[in-house]
Amino acid sequence: EADIYQTPRYLVIGTGKKITLECSQTMGHDKMYWYQQDPGMELHLIHYSYGVNSTEKGDLSSESTVSRIRTEHFPLTLESARPSHTSQYLCASSEPGQGAADTQYFGPGTRLTVL
Amino acid sequence: KNQVEQSPQSLIILEGKNCTLQCNYTVSPFSNLRWYKQDTGRGPVSLTIMTFSENTKSNGRYTATLDADTKQSSLHITASQLSDSASYICVANDRGSTLGRLYFGRGTQLTVWP
C-alpha cells in the first residue's frame, strides 16, 4: 500500500468557487504528478513536478495550477470551478533517480463535481 | 501518433476461470510497458513493469507478456477471484524525455462473477 493521500475524496461545489485538492506523500519521492480521469477514459497528465519549486504543465491543458513548496505536498488549485472541471483527479509520486522506469504510486483520487 | 489500445473494453468471467487481456501500443521510442489494476473509486496500483528486452513477468496469478517487435502485450489472470474485478490499464513509456512520458490505455473492465 502506497503512502500517498488525497483529500477530500469527494467534493461537490458550485460554479465559480475556488477549490484546492490536497495531495501528500510520506515516501520522500521527488517526482509528483496530477492526472485527470473521466469514466471509461484514459488518464491524462495535467501537471508534474521534479522537486521543490519545480512545476510543469502536462499533456492535457488545464485551468488548474499547482505548487510544490515542500517535498511531501503537491496541492492543485482551481481559482473558479466550472462544470467542465467535473472529473476524477489522481495524484501520484515516483521514486527518485530511476529514470523512465520508475513506478508511480497513486493516491485514491478526488472525485470533483461542479454544479 | 503515440497511443495505447486495449481489448476487450469489458469482460465478464466466472470465478476460477482464466482470462487474457490485450494491449497494442504504437509508442516510439519505446522504453517499458506497465500493467496497472484500478479498483472502482481508487487509484491505479502497479502489477508489472517490463522493459523492451523482457518477454514475460509474473506477479502471483498475474502474468504479463511483451512482444516488442509486434508492439503487443497481454495480461493473463489465472484462477480468477472476485477481488480481481477491476479495470486493468496498460501503460507504455517512451524514452524521448527525462520524464519518460506515459501513454495510458482506456483499460479493460473485468467483472468476476461467483
PDB file of N, CA, C and O in Angstrom, chain A residues 36-81:
ATOM      1  N   GLN A  36      -5.915  13.652 -14.638  1.00  0.00           N
ATOM      2  CA  GLN A  36      -7.364  13.793 -14.698  1.00  0.00           C
ATOM      3  C   GLN A  36      -7.914  12.572 -15.431  1.00  0.00           C
ATOM      4  O   GLN A  36      -7.353  12.148 -16.453  1.00  0.00           O
ATOM      5  N   GLN A  37      -8.982  11.995 -14.902  1.00  0.00           N
ATOM      6  CA  GLN A  37      -9.555  10.794 -15.498  1.00  0.00           C
ATOM      7  C   GLN A  37     -11.065  10.880 -15.498  1.00  0.00           C
ATOM      8  O   GLN A  37     -11.693  11.016 -14.450  1.00  0.00           O
ATOM      9  N   ASP A  38     -11.657  10.771 -16.676  1.00  0.00           N
ATOM     10  CA  ASP A  38     -13.102  10.696 -16.805  1.00  0.00           C
ATOM     11  C   ASP A  38     -13.510   9.232 -16.900  1.00  0.00           C
ATOM     12  O   ASP A  38     -12.702   8.391 -17.308  1.00  0.00           O
ATOM     13  N   PRO A  39     -14.758   8.888 -16.542  1.00  0.00           N
ATOM     14  CA  PRO A  39     -15.188   7.479 -16.533  1.00  0.00           C
ATOM     15  C   PRO A  39     -14.966   6.793 -17.866  1.00  0.00           C
ATOM     16  O   PRO A  39     -15.349   7.319 -18.928  1.00  0.00           O
ATOM     17  N   GLY A  40     -14.315   5.633 -17.823  1.00  0.00           N
ATOM     18  CA  GLY A  40     -14.085   4.854 -19.025  1.00  0.00           C
ATOM     19  C   GLY A  40     -13.019   5.409 -19.955  1.00  0.00           C
ATOM     20  O   GLY A  40     -12.827   4.875 -21.053  1.00  0.00           O
ATOM     21  N   MET A  41     -12.340   6.435 -19.491  1.00  0.00           N
ATOM     22  CA  MET A  41     -11.327   7.068 -20.341  1.00  0.00           C
ATOM     23  C   MET A  41      -9.949   6.918 -19.733  1.00  0.00           C
ATOM     24  O   MET A  41      -9.791   6.542 -18.573  1.00  0.00           O
ATOM     25  N   GLU A  42      -8.929   7.215 -20.538  1.00  0.00           N
ATOM     26  CA  GLU A  42      -7.572   7.093 -20.051  1.00  0.00           C
ATOM     27  C   GLU A  42      -7.186   8.256 -19.135  1.00  0.00           C
ATOM     28  O   GLU A  42      -7.822   9.303 -19.151  1.00  0.00           O
ATOM     29  N   LEU A  43      -6.146   8.044 -18.340  1.00  0.00           N
ATOM     30  CA  LEU A  43      -5.617   9.107 -17.505  1.00  0.00           C
ATOM     31  C   LEU A  43      -4.880  10.120 -18.385  1.00  0.00           C
ATOM     32  O   LEU A  43      -4.175   9.745 -19.331  1.00  0.00           O
ATOM     33  N   HIS A  44      -5.033  11.376 -18.055  1.00  0.00           N
ATOM     34  CA  HIS A  44      -4.315  12.435 -18.752  1.00  0.00           C
ATOM     35  C   HIS A  44      -3.480  13.230 -17.749  1.00  0.00           C
ATOM     36  O   HIS A  44      -4.004  13.697 -16.739  1.00  0.00           O
ATOM     37  N   LEU A  45      -2.207  13.402 -18.053  1.00  0.00           N
ATOM     38  CA  LEU A  45      -1.307  14.152 -17.186  1.00  0.00           C
ATOM     39  C   LEU A  45      -1.594  15.643 -17.330  1.00  0.00           C
ATOM     40  O   LEU A  45      -1.574  16.182 -18.443  1.00  0.00           O
ATOM     41  N   ILE A  46      -1.862  16.332 -16.204  1.00  0.00           N
ATOM     42  CA  ILE A  46      -2.130  17.766 -16.268  1.00  0.00           C
ATOM     43  C   ILE A  46      -1.020  18.597 -15.620  1.00  0.00           C
ATOM     44  O   ILE A  46      -0.786  19.744 -16.023  1.00  0.00           O
ATOM     45  N   HIS A  47      -0.323  18.034 -14.637  1.00  0.00           N
ATOM     46  CA  HIS A  47       0.803  18.746 -14.011  1.00  0.00           C
ATOM     47  C   HIS A  47       1.807  17.728 -13.491  1.00  0.00           C
ATOM     48  O   HIS A  47       1.441  16.617 -13.146  1.00  0.00           O
ATOM     49  N   TYR A  48       3.081  18.148 -13.413  1.00  0.00           N
ATOM     50  CA  TYR A  48       4.072  17.316 -12.755  1.00  0.00           C
ATOM     51  C   TYR A  48       5.143  18.188 -12.131  1.00  0.00           C
ATOM     52  O   TYR A  48       5.270  19.382 -12.451  1.00  0.00           O
ATOM     53  N   SER A  49       5.919  17.578 -11.251  1.00  0.00           N
ATOM     54  CA  SER A  49       6.958  18.295 -10.517  1.00  0.00           C
ATOM     55  C   SER A  49       8.137  17.370 -10.306  1.00  0.00           C
ATOM     56  O   SER A  49       7.971  16.203  -9.937  1.00  0.00           O
ATOM     57  N   TYR A  50       9.355  17.896 -10.531  1.00  0.00           N
ATOM     58  CA  TYR A  50      10.561  17.117 -10.294  1.00  0.00           C
ATOM     59  C   TYR A  50      11.064  17.262  -8.859  1.00  0.00           C
ATOM     60  O   TYR A  50      11.923  16.511  -8.424  1.00  0.00           O
ATOM     61  N   GLY A  51      10.563  18.287  -8.173  1.00  0.00           N
ATOM     62  CA  GLY A  51      11.012  18.528  -6.809  1.00  0.00           C
ATOM     63  C   GLY A  51      10.523  19.878  -6.331  1.00  0.00           C
ATOM     64  O   GLY A  51       9.747  20.560  -7.018  1.00  0.00           O
ATOM     65  N   VAL A  52      10.993  20.293  -5.171  1.00  0.00           N
ATOM     66  CA  VAL A  52      10.565  21.562  -4.588  1.00  0.00           C
ATOM     67  C   VAL A  52      10.829  22.713  -5.565  1.00  0.00           C
ATOM     68  O   VAL A  52      11.897  22.785  -6.189  1.00  0.00           O
ATOM     69  N   ASN A  53       9.847  23.576  -5.699  1.00  0.00           N
ATOM     70  CA  ASN A  53       9.878  24.766  -6.568  1.00  0.00           C
ATOM     71  C   ASN A  53       9.947  24.433  -8.056  1.00  0.00           C
ATOM     72  O   ASN A  53      10.265  25.308  -8.878  1.00  0.00           O
ATOM     73  N   SER A  54       9.670  23.189  -8.417  1.00  0.00           N
ATOM     74  CA  SER A  54       9.634  22.766  -9.814  1.00  0.00           C
ATOM     75  C   SER A  54       8.231  22.313 -10.167  1.00  0.00           C
ATOM     76  O   SER A  54       7.704  21.386  -9.542  1.00  0.00           O
ATOM     77  N   THR A  55       7.588  22.968 -11.134  1.00  0.00           N
ATOM     78  CA  THR A  55       6.286  22.520 -11.619  1.00  0.00           C
ATOM     79  C   THR A  55       6.225  22.726 -13.129  1.00  0.00           C
ATOM     80  O   THR A  55       6.775  23.702 -13.650  1.00  0.00           O
ATOM     81  N   GLU A  56       5.563  21.791 -13.805  1.00  0.00           N
ATOM     82  CA  GLU A  56       5.426  21.845 -15.254  1.00  0.00           C
ATOM     83  C   GLU A  56       4.014  21.446 -15.629  1.00  0.00           C
ATOM     84  O   GLU A  56       3.378  20.661 -14.929  1.00  0.00           O
ATOM     85  N   LYS A  57       3.551  21.973 -16.765  1.00  0.00           N
ATOM     86  CA  LYS A  57       2.250  21.554 -17.283  1.00  0.00           C
ATOM     87  C   LYS A  57       2.405  20.233 -18.026  1.00  0.00           C
ATOM     88  O   LYS A  57       3.436  19.957 -18.651  1.00  0.00           O
ATOM     89  N   GLY A  58       1.365  19.434 -17.972  1.00  0.00           N
ATOM     90  CA  GLY A  58       1.376  18.136 -18.616  1.00  0.00           C
ATOM     91  C   GLY A  58       0.818  18.188 -20.025  1.00  0.00           C
ATOM     92  O   GLY A  58       0.784  19.233 -20.663  1.00  0.00           O
ATOM     93  N   ASP A  59       0.353  17.015 -20.483  1.00  0.00           N
ATOM     94  CA  ASP A  59      -0.123  16.892 -21.859  1.00  0.00           C
ATOM     95  C   ASP A  59      -1.470  17.553 -22.074  1.00  0.00           C
ATOM     96  O   ASP A  59      -1.744  18.115 -23.127  1.00  0.00           O
ATOM     97  N   LEU A  60      -2.338  17.459 -21.068  1.00  0.00           N
ATOM     98  CA  LEU A  60      -3.699  17.974 -21.195  1.00  0.00           C
ATOM     99  C   LEU A  60      -3.751  19.372 -20.603  1.00  0.00           C
ATOM    100  O   LEU A  60      -3.357  19.592 -19.457  1.00  0.00           O
ATOM    101  N   SER A  61      -4.236  20.296 -21.424  1.00  0.00           N
ATOM    102  CA  SER A  61      -4.358  21.670 -20.939  1.00  0.00           C
ATOM    103  C   SER A  61      -5.353  21.728 -19.790  1.00  0.00           C
ATOM    104  O   SER A  61      -6.426  21.132 -19.853  1.00  0.00           O
ATOM    105  N   SER A  62      -4.991  22.417 -18.747  1.00  0.00           N
ATOM    106  CA  SER A  62      -5.849  22.512 -17.576  1.00  0.00           C
ATOM    107  C   SER A  62      -5.814  23.922 -17.039  1.00  0.00           C
ATOM    108  O   SER A  62      -4.772  24.584 -17.062  1.00  0.00           O
ATOM    109  N   GLU A  63      -6.960  24.392 -16.547  1.00  0.00           N
ATOM    110  CA  GLU A  63      -7.035  25.720 -15.947  1.00  0.00           C
ATOM    111  C   GLU A  63      -6.574  25.693 -14.495  1.00  0.00           C
ATOM    112  O   GLU A  63      -6.543  26.731 -13.840  1.00  0.00           O
ATOM    113  N   SER A  64      -6.209  24.539 -14.006  1.00  0.00           N
ATOM    114  CA  SER A  64      -5.742  24.429 -12.632  1.00  0.00           C
ATOM    115  C   SER A  64      -4.280  24.849 -12.522  1.00  0.00           C
ATOM    116  O   SER A  64      -3.560  24.910 -13.522  1.00  0.00           O
ATOM    117  N   THR A  65      -3.864  25.134 -11.309  1.00  0.00           N
ATOM    118  CA  THR A  65      -2.465  25.456 -11.024  1.00  0.00           C
ATOM    119  C   THR A  65      -1.995  24.583  -9.869  1.00  0.00           C
ATOM    120  O   THR A  65      -2.813  24.060  -9.107  1.00  0.00           O
ATOM    121  N   VAL A  66      -0.684  24.413  -9.770  1.00  0.00           N
ATOM    122  CA  VAL A  66      -0.111  23.602  -8.696  1.00  0.00           C
ATOM    123  C   VAL A  66       1.047  24.357  -8.065  1.00  0.00           C
ATOM    124  O   VAL A  66       1.561  25.334  -8.628  1.00  0.00           O
ATOM    125  N   SER A  67       1.458  23.898  -6.905  1.00  0.00           N
ATOM    126  CA  SER A  67       2.633  24.446  -6.230  1.00  0.00           C
ATOM    127  C   SER A  67       3.373  23.305  -5.548  1.00  0.00           C
ATOM    128  O   SER A  67       2.783  22.253  -5.245  1.00  0.00           O
ATOM    129  N   ARG A  68       4.665  23.506  -5.337  1.00  0.00           N
ATOM    130  CA  ARG A  68       5.474  22.475  -4.655  1.00  0.00           C
ATOM    131  C   ARG A  68       6.459  23.200  -3.737  1.00  0.00           C
ATOM    132  O   ARG A  68       7.623  23.413  -4.056  1.00  0.00           O
ATOM    133  N   ILE A  69       5.964  23.557  -2.580  1.00  0.00           N
ATOM    134  CA  ILE A  69       6.774  24.272  -1.603  1.00  0.00           C
ATOM    135  C   ILE A  69       7.511  23.285  -0.699  1.00  0.00           C
ATOM    136  O   ILE A  69       8.604  23.555  -0.216  1.00  0.00           O
ATOM    137  N   ARG A  70       6.904  22.126  -0.476  1.00  0.00           N
ATOM    138  CA  ARG A  70       7.517  21.073   0.328  1.00  0.00           C
ATOM    139  C   ARG A  70       7.534  19.796  -0.483  1.00  0.00           C
ATOM    140  O   ARG A  70       6.649  19.551  -1.306  1.00  0.00           O
ATOM    141  N   THR A  71       8.513  18.963  -0.255  1.00  0.00           N
ATOM    142  CA  THR A  71       8.658  17.702  -0.993  1.00  0.00           C
ATOM    143  C   THR A  71       7.413  16.847  -0.906  1.00  0.00           C
ATOM    144  O   THR A  71       6.988  16.250  -1.893  1.00  0.00           O
ATOM    145  N   GLU A  72       6.814  16.788   0.285  1.00  0.00           N
ATOM    146  CA  GLU A  72       5.731  15.846   0.513  1.00  0.00           C
ATOM    147  C   GLU A  72       4.363  16.361   0.083  1.00  0.00           C
ATOM    148  O   GLU A  72       3.391  15.623   0.116  1.00  0.00           O
ATOM    149  N   HIS A  73       4.267  17.617  -0.352  1.00  0.00           N
ATOM    150  CA  HIS A  73       2.971  18.232  -0.559  1.00  0.00           C
ATOM    151  C   HIS A  73       2.859  18.822  -1.974  1.00  0.00           C
ATOM    152  O   HIS A  73       3.743  19.583  -2.395  1.00  0.00           O
ATOM    153  N   PHE A  74       1.766  18.497  -2.685  1.00  0.00           N
ATOM    154  CA  PHE A  74       1.609  18.934  -4.089  1.00  0.00           C
ATOM    155  C   PHE A  74       0.146  19.275  -4.337  1.00  0.00           C
ATOM    156  O   PHE A  74      -0.575  18.543  -5.015  1.00  0.00           O
ATOM    157  N   PRO A  75      -0.319  20.416  -3.831  1.00  0.00           N
ATOM    158  CA  PRO A  75      -1.737  20.762  -3.971  1.00  0.00           C
ATOM    159  C   PRO A  75      -2.077  21.305  -5.354  1.00  0.00           C
ATOM    160  O   PRO A  75      -1.244  21.918  -6.027  1.00  0.00           O
ATOM    161  N   LEU A  76      -3.320  21.071  -5.758  1.00  0.00           N
ATOM    162  CA  LEU A  76      -3.850  21.555  -7.038  1.00  0.00           C
ATOM    163  C   LEU A  76      -4.990  22.517  -6.749  1.00  0.00           C
ATOM    164  O   LEU A  76      -5.873  22.213  -5.944  1.00  0.00           O
ATOM    165  N   THR A  77      -4.977  23.660  -7.427  1.00  0.00           N
ATOM    166  CA  THR A  77      -5.982  24.700  -7.175  1.00  0.00           C
ATOM    167  C   THR A  77      -6.719  25.081  -8.438  1.00  0.00           C
ATOM    168  O   THR A  77      -6.113  25.222  -9.507  1.00  0.00           O
ATOM    169  N   LEU A  78      -8.033  25.220  -8.294  1.00  0.00           N
ATOM    170  CA  LEU A  78      -8.886  25.779  -9.338  1.00  0.00           C
ATOM    171  C   LEU A  78      -9.424  27.095  -8.807  1.00  0.00           C
ATOM    172  O   LEU A  78     -10.123  27.103  -7.799  1.00  0.00           O
ATOM    173  N   GLU A  79      -9.086  28.197  -9.463  1.00  0.00           N
ATOM    174  CA  GLU A  79      -9.492  29.522  -8.964  1.00  0.00           C
ATOM    175  C   GLU A  79     -10.994  29.735  -9.081  1.00  0.00           C
ATOM    176  O   GLU A  79     -11.606  30.375  -8.228  1.00  0.00           O
ATOM    177  N   SER A  80     -11.573  29.197 -10.163  1.00  0.00           N
ATOM    178  CA  SER A  80     -13.004  29.388 -10.383  1.00  0.00           C
ATOM    179  C   SER A  80     -13.558  28.125 -11.042  1.00  0.00           C
ATOM    180  O   SER A  80     -13.422  27.940 -12.255  1.00  0.00           O
ATOM    181  N   ALA A  81     -14.156  27.276 -10.234  1.00  0.00           N
ATOM    182  CA  ALA A  81     -14.611  25.973 -10.740  1.00  0.00           C
ATOM    183  C   ALA A  81     -15.770  26.134 -11.718  1.00  0.00           C
ATOM    184  O   ALA A  81     -16.639  27.006 -11.544  1.00  0.00           O
TER     185      ALA A  81
END
